[in-house]
Amino acid sequence: MLDTTKISEGKLQLTIESVNIDELLRERVEEIRHTTSHRFDLQLRAADPVMADGERIGQVITNLLSNAIKYSPGETTVTVASSSFADGIRVSVQDEGYGIPEGDLHKVFDRFFRVTSNNMDRFPGMGLGLYISAQIIHRHGGTIDVKSQYGQGAVFTFTLPYLFSGQN
């Protein structure tokens, strides 16, 4: 809730440093790996570091990993990928879970939104994780998106520019 208040007041502080996204992804996967029976497939190819707040981007990664686990049956695979492109890096977290109905895709980054179809509301949460994640990525000048077919999992992808402008 504190992050939500800071975001809405425009006071979310960022500590910008050089961040190796592949190392950060490995760290966050290792932290969460011990809490689940899910398998992780790492496809890490983001060669160059980005200028970002490592703690805040780690928060986004942890949220995406936690959601992938929460909304997927046990022992399925979560694929974590990174790649470089001309202006920055791209990170994706793909699960083999329940997926998101097409009509809800445009709302998943809204504050307090939770998918409720097919008893999805039985999972704990306040509907803030993806909202906060989206705000963190946007403050870095990046983008965040989701693709999903209901019943066939979801892929959450975010991008970060190599250079942080500090104007978002």
mmCIF file of N, CA and C in Angstrom, residues 70-116:
data_model
loop_
_atom_site.group_PDB
_atom_site.id
_atom_site.type_symbol
_atom_site.label_atom_id
_atom_site.label_comp_id
_atom_site.label_asym_id
_atom_site.label_seq_id
_atom_site.Cartn_x
_atom_site.Cartn_y
_atom_site.Cartn_z
ATOM 1 N N LYS A 70 1.712 -18.705 -8.731
ATOM 2 C CA LYS A 70 0.396 -18.698 -8.090
ATOM 3 C C LYS A 70 -0.710 -19.144 -9.048
ATOM 4 N N TYR A 71 -0.610 -18.733 -10.302
ATOM 5 C CA TYR A 71 -1.690 -19.000 -11.255
ATOM 6 C C TYR A 71 -1.378 -20.157 -12.206
ATOM 7 N N SER A 72 -0.476 -21.042 -11.789
ATOM 8 C CA SER A 72 -0.132 -22.224 -12.582
ATOM 9 C C SER A 72 -0.164 -23.462 -11.700
ATOM 10 N N PRO A 73 -0.620 -24.575 -12.251
ATOM 11 C CA PRO A 73 -0.572 -25.820 -11.473
ATOM 12 C C PRO A 73 0.870 -26.163 -11.116
ATOM 13 N N GLY A 74 1.064 -26.860 -10.006
ATOM 14 C CA GLY A 74 2.399 -27.252 -9.559
ATOM 15 C C GLY A 74 3.130 -28.085 -10.586
ATOM 16 N N GLU A 75 4.433 -27.972 -10.553
ATOM 17 C CA GLU A 75 5.351 -28.732 -11.390
ATOM 18 C C GLU A 75 5.274 -28.390 -12.871
ATOM 19 N N THR A 76 4.640 -27.279 -13.221
ATOM 20 C CA THR A 76 4.713 -26.799 -14.599
ATOM 21 C C THR A 76 5.962 -25.935 -14.723
ATOM 22 N N THR A 77 6.272 -25.514 -15.929
ATOM 23 C CA THR A 77 7.492 -24.755 -16.184
ATOM 24 C C THR A 77 7.196 -23.270 -16.316
ATOM 25 N N VAL A 78 8.039 -22.471 -15.677
ATOM 26 C CA VAL A 78 8.023 -21.023 -15.841
ATOM 27 C C VAL A 78 9.266 -20.675 -16.645
ATOM 28 N N THR A 79 9.069 -20.061 -17.802
ATOM 29 C CA THR A 79 10.184 -19.691 -18.672
ATOM 30 C C THR A 79 10.502 -18.218 -18.463
ATOM 31 N N VAL A 80 11.752 -17.950 -18.141
ATOM 32 C CA VAL A 80 12.217 -16.587 -17.913
ATOM 33 C C VAL A 80 13.251 -16.289 -18.995
ATOM 34 N N ALA A 81 12.977 -15.257 -19.784
ATOM 35 C CA ALA A 81 13.848 -14.942 -20.915
ATOM 36 C C ALA A 81 14.229 -13.470 -20.899
ATOM 37 N N SER A 82 15.408 -13.189 -21.420
ATOM 38 C CA SER A 82 15.842 -11.810 -21.615
ATOM 39 C C SER A 82 16.562 -11.721 -22.947
ATOM 40 N N SER A 83 16.513 -10.543 -23.534
ATOM 41 C CA SER A 83 17.222 -10.312 -24.787
ATOM 42 C C SER A 83 17.516 -8.829 -24.920
ATOM 43 N N SER A 84 18.457 -8.527 -25.771
ATOM 44 C CA SER A 84 18.814 -7.146 -26.057
ATOM 45 C C SER A 84 18.208 -6.747 -27.392
ATOM 46 N N PHE A 85 17.872 -5.475 -27.506
ATOM 47 C CA PHE A 85 17.482 -4.924 -28.800
ATOM 48 C C PHE A 85 18.164 -3.574 -28.936
ATOM 49 N N ALA A 86 17.939 -2.853 -29.993
ATOM 50 C CA ALA A 86 18.715 -1.651 -30.291
ATOM 51 C C ALA A 86 18.769 -0.651 -29.134
ATOM 52 N N ASP A 87 17.650 -0.396 -28.465
ATOM 53 C CA ASP A 87 17.606 0.659 -27.458
ATOM 54 C C ASP A 87 17.557 0.169 -26.013
ATOM 55 N N GLY A 88 17.522 -1.144 -25.808
ATOM 56 C CA GLY A 88 17.403 -1.619 -24.442
ATOM 57 C C GLY A 88 17.307 -3.116 -24.340
ATOM 58 N N ILE A 89 16.631 -3.552 -23.289
ATOM 59 C CA ILE A 89 16.481 -4.989 -23.049
ATOM 60 C C ILE A 89 14.999 -5.341 -22.926
ATOM 61 N N ARG A 90 14.721 -6.613 -23.136
ATOM 62 C CA ARG A 90 13.365 -7.150 -23.024
ATOM 63 C C ARG A 90 13.428 -8.350 -22.083
ATOM 64 N N VAL A 91 12.482 -8.433 -21.160
ATOM 65 C CA VAL A 91 12.387 -9.542 -20.219
ATOM 66 C C VAL A 91 10.986 -10.113 -20.309
ATOM 67 N N SER A 92 10.875 -11.438 -20.316
ATOM 68 C CA SER A 92 9.548 -12.052 -20.306
ATOM 69 C C SER A 92 9.506 -13.188 -19.293
ATOM 70 N N VAL A 93 8.324 -13.345 -18.704
ATOM 71 C CA VAL A 93 8.046 -14.441 -17.778
ATOM 72 C C VAL A 93 6.801 -15.130 -18.307
ATOM 73 N N GLN A 94 6.974 -16.389 -18.698
ATOM 74 C CA GLN A 94 5.884 -17.163 -19.304
ATOM 75 C C GLN A 94 5.531 -18.336 -18.408
ATOM 76 N N ASP A 95 4.221 -18.518 -18.188
ATOM 77 C CA ASP A 95 3.782 -19.651 -17.379
ATOM 78 C C ASP A 95 2.891 -20.575 -18.204
ATOM 79 N N GLU A 96 2.595 -21.716 -17.626
ATOM 80 C CA GLU A 96 1.720 -22.707 -18.256
ATOM 81 C C GLU A 96 0.442 -22.829 -17.437
ATOM 82 N N GLY A 97 -0.055 -21.686 -16.997
ATOM 83 C CA GLY A 97 -1.160 -21.658 -16.066
ATOM 84 C C GLY A 97 -2.524 -21.490 -16.691
ATOM 85 N N TYR A 98 -3.400 -20.883 -15.896
ATOM 86 C CA TYR A 98 -4.809 -20.780 -16.239
ATOM 87 C C TYR A 98 -5.078 -19.749 -17.316
ATOM 88 N N GLY A 99 -4.187 -18.822 -17.498
ATOM 89 C CA GLY A 99 -4.376 -17.792 -18.499
ATOM 90 C C GLY A 99 -5.358 -16.726 -18.052
ATOM 91 N N ILE A 100 -5.504 -15.730 -18.890
ATOM 92 C CA ILE A 100 -6.353 -14.582 -18.594
ATOM 93 C C ILE A 100 -7.372 -14.451 -19.719
ATOM 94 N N PRO A 101 -8.655 -14.329 -19.384
ATOM 95 C CA PRO A 101 -9.664 -14.148 -20.428
ATOM 96 C C PRO A 101 -9.368 -12.895 -21.266
ATOM 97 N N GLU A 102 -9.629 -12.965 -22.544
ATOM 98 C CA GLU A 102 -9.327 -11.871 -23.460
ATOM 99 C C GLU A 102 -9.932 -10.544 -22.999
ATOM 100 N N GLY A 103 -11.124 -10.584 -22.472
ATOM 101 C CA GLY A 103 -11.788 -9.364 -22.027
ATOM 102 C C GLY A 103 -11.141 -8.703 -20.825
ATOM 103 N N ASP A 104 -10.282 -9.427 -20.126
ATOM 104 C CA ASP A 104 -9.618 -8.881 -18.940
ATOM 105 C C ASP A 104 -8.187 -8.416 -19.209
ATOM 106 N N LEU A 105 -7.637 -8.751 -20.363
ATOM 107 C CA LEU A 105 -6.228 -8.450 -20.632
ATOM 108 C C LEU A 105 -5.912 -6.964 -20.493
ATOM 109 N N HIS A 106 -6.794 -6.100 -20.960
ATOM 110 C CA HIS A 106 -6.518 -4.659 -20.922
ATOM 111 C C HIS A 106 -6.638 -4.066 -19.521
ATOM 112 N N LYS A 107 -7.122 -4.853 -18.553
ATOM 113 C CA LYS A 107 -7.327 -4.341 -17.196
ATOM 114 C C LYS A 107 -6.320 -4.854 -16.177
ATOM 115 N N VAL A 108 -5.460 -5.798 -16.549
ATOM 116 C CA VAL A 108 -4.622 -6.458 -15.536
ATOM 117 C C VAL A 108 -3.625 -5.525 -14.849
ATOM 118 N N PHE A 109 -3.296 -4.396 -15.465
ATOM 119 C CA PHE A 109 -2.365 -3.453 -14.846
ATOM 120 C C PHE A 109 -3.086 -2.327 -14.110
ATOM 121 N N ASP A 110 -4.412 -2.404 -14.025
ATOM 122 C CA ASP A 110 -5.198 -1.405 -13.292
ATOM 123 C C ASP A 110 -5.108 -1.663 -11.790
ATOM 124 N N ARG A 111 -5.119 -0.597 -11.033
ATOM 125 C CA ARG A 111 -5.072 -0.718 -9.577
ATOM 126 C C ARG A 111 -6.301 -1.460 -9.069
ATOM 127 N N PHE A 112 -6.081 -2.436 -8.216
ATOM 128 C CA PHE A 112 -7.096 -3.268 -7.551
ATOM 129 C C PHE A 112 -7.814 -4.250 -8.476
ATOM 130 N N PHE A 113 -7.425 -4.344 -9.754
ATOM 131 C CA PHE A 113 -8.113 -5.291 -10.640
ATOM 132 C C PHE A 113 -7.632 -6.708 -10.352
ATOM 133 N N ARG A 114 -8.582 -7.630 -10.302
ATOM 134 C CA ARG A 114 -8.284 -9.053 -10.151
ATOM 135 C C ARG A 114 -9.182 -9.827 -11.096
ATOM 136 N N VAL A 115 -8.622 -10.809 -11.785
ATOM 137 C CA VAL A 115 -9.417 -11.686 -12.638
ATOM 138 C C VAL A 115 -10.310 -12.520 -11.730
ATOM 139 N N THR A 116 -11.598 -12.557 -12.030
ATOM 140 C CA THR A 116 -12.533 -13.281 -11.164
ATOM 141 C C THR A 116 -13.186 -14.471 -11.858
#
